[in-house]
Amino acid sequence: MRFGSLEAGGTKMVMGILNENMQILRSTTCLTRTPEETMPDILDFFEGEHLDAVGIATFGPVNLNENSSEYGNITSTPKLAWRNFPLYRTMVDTLKVPCLVDTDVNAAALAEATYGAARNLNNCLYITVGTGIGGGLLCEGKLVHGMLHPEWGHIPLSRHEDDPLTRGICPYHTLCLEGLASGPSIQNRWGVPANELLEDHRAWDLEAFYLAQLCVTALMTVSTERIILGGGVMNQSVLFPKIREKLSEMLGGYLQHPRIENLEELVCPPALTPNSGLIGGALLAKRAYEST
Ligand code: ADP
Ligand code: ZN
């Protein structure tokens, strides 16, 4: 079995060929330019590879309604050249194999639940805290889409009373997760790139306060069994213990379950970095193949 996987990102595209055991046989990357410039590189990589199916794990927002003629179109992205671009259609028309599309973060959640930090679980939330904040949710083994797809980065939060800012940097919302806790929002608040802030900077207490609120929401709304926090900002190692401590405080002893007793396991880093997108894409391809 040969599965094609495309991880479509705002800065780069990652393409891979994987076998049925999800081993990466071949992979490459190219920079994300306009669709006219980028798609030939992507299609060239996959053409002639005798693929059984292709999975696309893409930045969003993306149309995931399989009954829509616009399925797999990028929708209202600020990357104007990609707005309304028919990514799925372009791939299928050229490669002529079954293809399934999902968000990059849903694909990562699927990969982590199959082989990584949420192995053997049917419920997990995968969050990336980087230039933006996005999340993918696996519920009872299904990747959640709902009406569009969840936008974990834009859930509203309570402001920390010591936050020097009264609003986040999201152009749409005064106090949302991405506006308050993404890498650029940390830089905006402290005037220094997030990766240059030292471990003892109070930035990390604020950051943990905001990410712990996300965790409370995930536990109270969908009762997820694992919260996987990845992305560049999570490279700051003081964050995990601080988030778990704040989360425990915020839960207030209300939830009773052995998993809550073990926050180190419940709130954890990804296990498949940097391959979760590529493996997730191939798992989507496998699902596409199996449903034909
Ligand atoms: P992207 O979201 O663009 O895919 P990343 O997930 O790598 O990229 O996130 C980039 C963000 O992560 C930047 O804002 C950067 O400052 C921040 N970052 C990278 N390394 C660290 C680190 N060690 N500590 C804190 N923040 C970091
Ligand atoms: Zn927002």
CSV table of N, CA and C and ligand atoms in Angstrom, one decimal, residues 151 153-156 167 169-180, ligand 2:
chain,number,residue,atom,x,y,z
A,151,GLU,N,-12.8,26.0,16.3
A,151,GLU,CA,-11.7,27.0,16.3
A,151,GLU,C,-11.2,27.3,17.7
A,153,GLY,N,-8.5,28.2,18.8
A,153,GLY,CA,-7.7,29.4,19.0
A,153,GLY,C,-8.6,30.6,19.4
A,154,HIS,N,-9.8,30.6,19.1
A,154,HIS,CA,-10.6,31.8,19.3
A,154,HIS,C,-11.7,31.7,20.4
A,155,ILE,N,-11.5,30.7,21.3
A,155,ILE,CA,-12.4,30.6,22.5
A,155,ILE,C,-12.1,31.8,23.4
A,156,PRO,N,-13.1,32.4,24.0
A,156,PRO,CA,-12.9,33.6,24.9
A,156,PRO,C,-12.3,33.1,26.2
A,167,ARG,N,-6.3,44.1,25.9
A,167,ARG,CA,-6.9,43.2,24.8
A,167,ARG,C,-5.8,42.5,24.1
A,169,ILE,N,-4.2,40.4,20.5
A,169,ILE,CA,-3.9,40.9,19.2
A,169,ILE,C,-4.8,40.4,18.1
A,170,CYS,N,-5.8,39.6,18.5
A,170,CYS,CA,-6.7,39.1,17.4
A,170,CYS,C,-7.5,40.2,16.9
A,171,PRO,N,-7.6,40.4,15.6
A,171,PRO,CA,-8.4,41.5,15.0
A,171,PRO,C,-9.9,41.3,15.2
A,172,TYR,N,-10.3,40.1,15.6
A,172,TYR,CA,-11.7,39.8,15.7
A,172,TYR,C,-12.2,39.9,17.1
A,173,HIS,N,-11.4,39.6,18.1
A,173,HIS,CA,-11.8,39.4,19.5
A,173,HIS,C,-10.9,40.2,20.5
A,174,THR,N,-11.6,40.7,21.5
A,174,THR,CA,-10.8,41.4,22.5
A,174,THR,C,-10.0,40.4,23.4
A,175,LEU,N,-10.6,39.3,23.8
A,175,LEU,CA,-9.9,38.4,24.7
A,175,LEU,C,-10.1,37.0,24.3
A,176,CYS,N,-9.3,36.6,23.2
A,176,CYS,CA,-9.4,35.2,22.8
A,176,CYS,C,-8.1,34.5,23.0
A,177,LEU,N,-8.1,33.2,23.0
A,177,LEU,CA,-6.8,32.4,23.2
A,177,LEU,C,-5.7,32.8,22.3
A,178,GLU,N,-5.9,32.9,21.0
A,178,GLU,CA,-4.8,33.2,20.1
A,178,GLU,C,-4.4,34.6,20.3
A,179,GLY,N,-5.3,35.5,20.6
A,179,GLY,CA,-4.9,36.9,20.8
A,179,GLY,C,-4.1,37.1,22.0
A,180,LEU,N,-4.3,36.2,23.0
A,180,LEU,CA,-3.6,36.4,24.3
A,180,LEU,C,-2.4,35.5,24.5
B,2,ZN,ZN,-9.8,35.6,18.1
